């Protein structure tokens, strides 16, 4: 399968805590992307990490990539209620010409 | 959702009717995509197009058809042959330069067929 698998499927935390979600995959990738989806809305691109990168930051987001373990993690620091959403990893495989999305992690941040 | 519009937001149809979902983008992106999302699930690729007048089947193309007559537009027709058409449909586009394939999504159309 070219899809990523997110873990956990659902996560509930208190506002101010950090949230970590993981994505594991089985294929070789060119890059891995994280997207956010608010309920009933379209997805929004958050961050892209290329296969030759190990870590990227964007504001309160930190993404790591371990190609030897075929896994990535998304860390949201100092979470806010507005971070409540579903988060998806998407793989751009080597030799592919489109993205493959995982099933997502549903994050709930309790005020 | 900027730059990509999908209409309508909600669509209701009777079983056996074909229905066309609109997707327009003003981002000058070469590639466009249609995804289906079922409750609590990820996105499944229906069709994609990287150039005008050309498109490719995704993982679940059966019962769907598309056209790409203009760069800005990529309408999706859900035909009566689609056995379970009720779902949330998302359109996306991406630039092909740089080959990152970062995608920009529209707000989605929720189709209900009864």
Short mmCIF file of C-alpha atoms in Angstrom, two decimals, chain B residues 53-103:
data_model
loop_
_atom_site.label_atom_id
_atom_site.label_comp_id
_atom_site.label_asym_id
_atom_site.label_seq_id
_atom_site.Cartn_x
_atom_site.Cartn_y
_atom_site.Cartn_z
CA UNK B 53 -7.68 17.23 -22.35
CA UNK B 54 -5.93 14.45 -20.43
CA UNK B 55 -6.87 12.68 -17.22
CA UNK B 56 -6.09 9.46 -15.40
CA UNK B 57 -8.12 7.10 -13.25
CA UNK B 58 -7.40 6.98 -9.56
CA UNK B 59 -8.15 4.17 -7.14
CA UNK B 60 -11.95 4.36 -7.30
CA UNK B 61 -12.86 5.68 -10.75
CA UNK B 62 -15.73 3.27 -11.43
CA UNK B 63 -19.06 5.07 -11.69
CA UNK B 64 -17.43 8.48 -12.18
CA UNK B 65 -16.40 10.53 -15.20
CA UNK B 66 -14.47 13.76 -15.66
CA UNK B 67 -13.44 16.24 -18.32
CA UNK B 68 -10.65 18.79 -18.52
CA UNK B 69 -11.48 21.11 -21.40
CA UNK B 70 -10.01 24.14 -19.67
CA UNK B 71 -7.05 24.46 -17.33
CA UNK B 72 -9.25 26.17 -14.74
CA UNK B 73 -12.05 23.62 -14.65
CA UNK B 74 -12.31 19.94 -13.75
CA UNK B 75 -15.95 18.87 -13.34
CA UNK B 76 -16.81 15.47 -11.91
CA UNK B 77 -19.92 13.55 -12.95
CA UNK B 78 -21.26 10.96 -10.56
CA UNK B 79 -23.16 8.53 -12.73
CA UNK B 80 -26.00 6.21 -11.84
CA UNK B 81 -23.49 3.36 -12.07
CA UNK B 82 -21.79 4.49 -8.85
CA UNK B 83 -23.23 2.14 -6.25
CA UNK B 84 -22.66 4.26 -3.13
CA UNK B 85 -22.47 7.89 -4.28
CA UNK B 86 -23.34 9.55 -0.97
CA UNK B 87 -20.08 11.08 0.27
CA UNK B 88 -18.06 14.24 0.69
CA UNK B 89 -16.24 15.15 -2.54
CA UNK B 90 -13.09 17.22 -2.52
CA UNK B 91 -11.37 18.85 -5.45
CA UNK B 92 -7.71 19.90 -5.30
CA UNK B 93 -5.08 21.39 -7.54
CA UNK B 94 -1.32 21.56 -7.48
CA UNK B 95 1.47 23.18 -9.42
CA UNK B 96 3.77 20.69 -11.11
CA UNK B 97 6.87 22.87 -11.10
CA UNK B 98 9.26 21.82 -8.33
CA UNK B 99 7.49 18.49 -8.16
CA UNK B 100 6.47 18.81 -4.53
CA UNK B 101 2.85 18.08 -5.44
CA UNK B 102 1.59 20.23 -2.57
CA UNK B 103 -2.16 20.31 -3.03
#
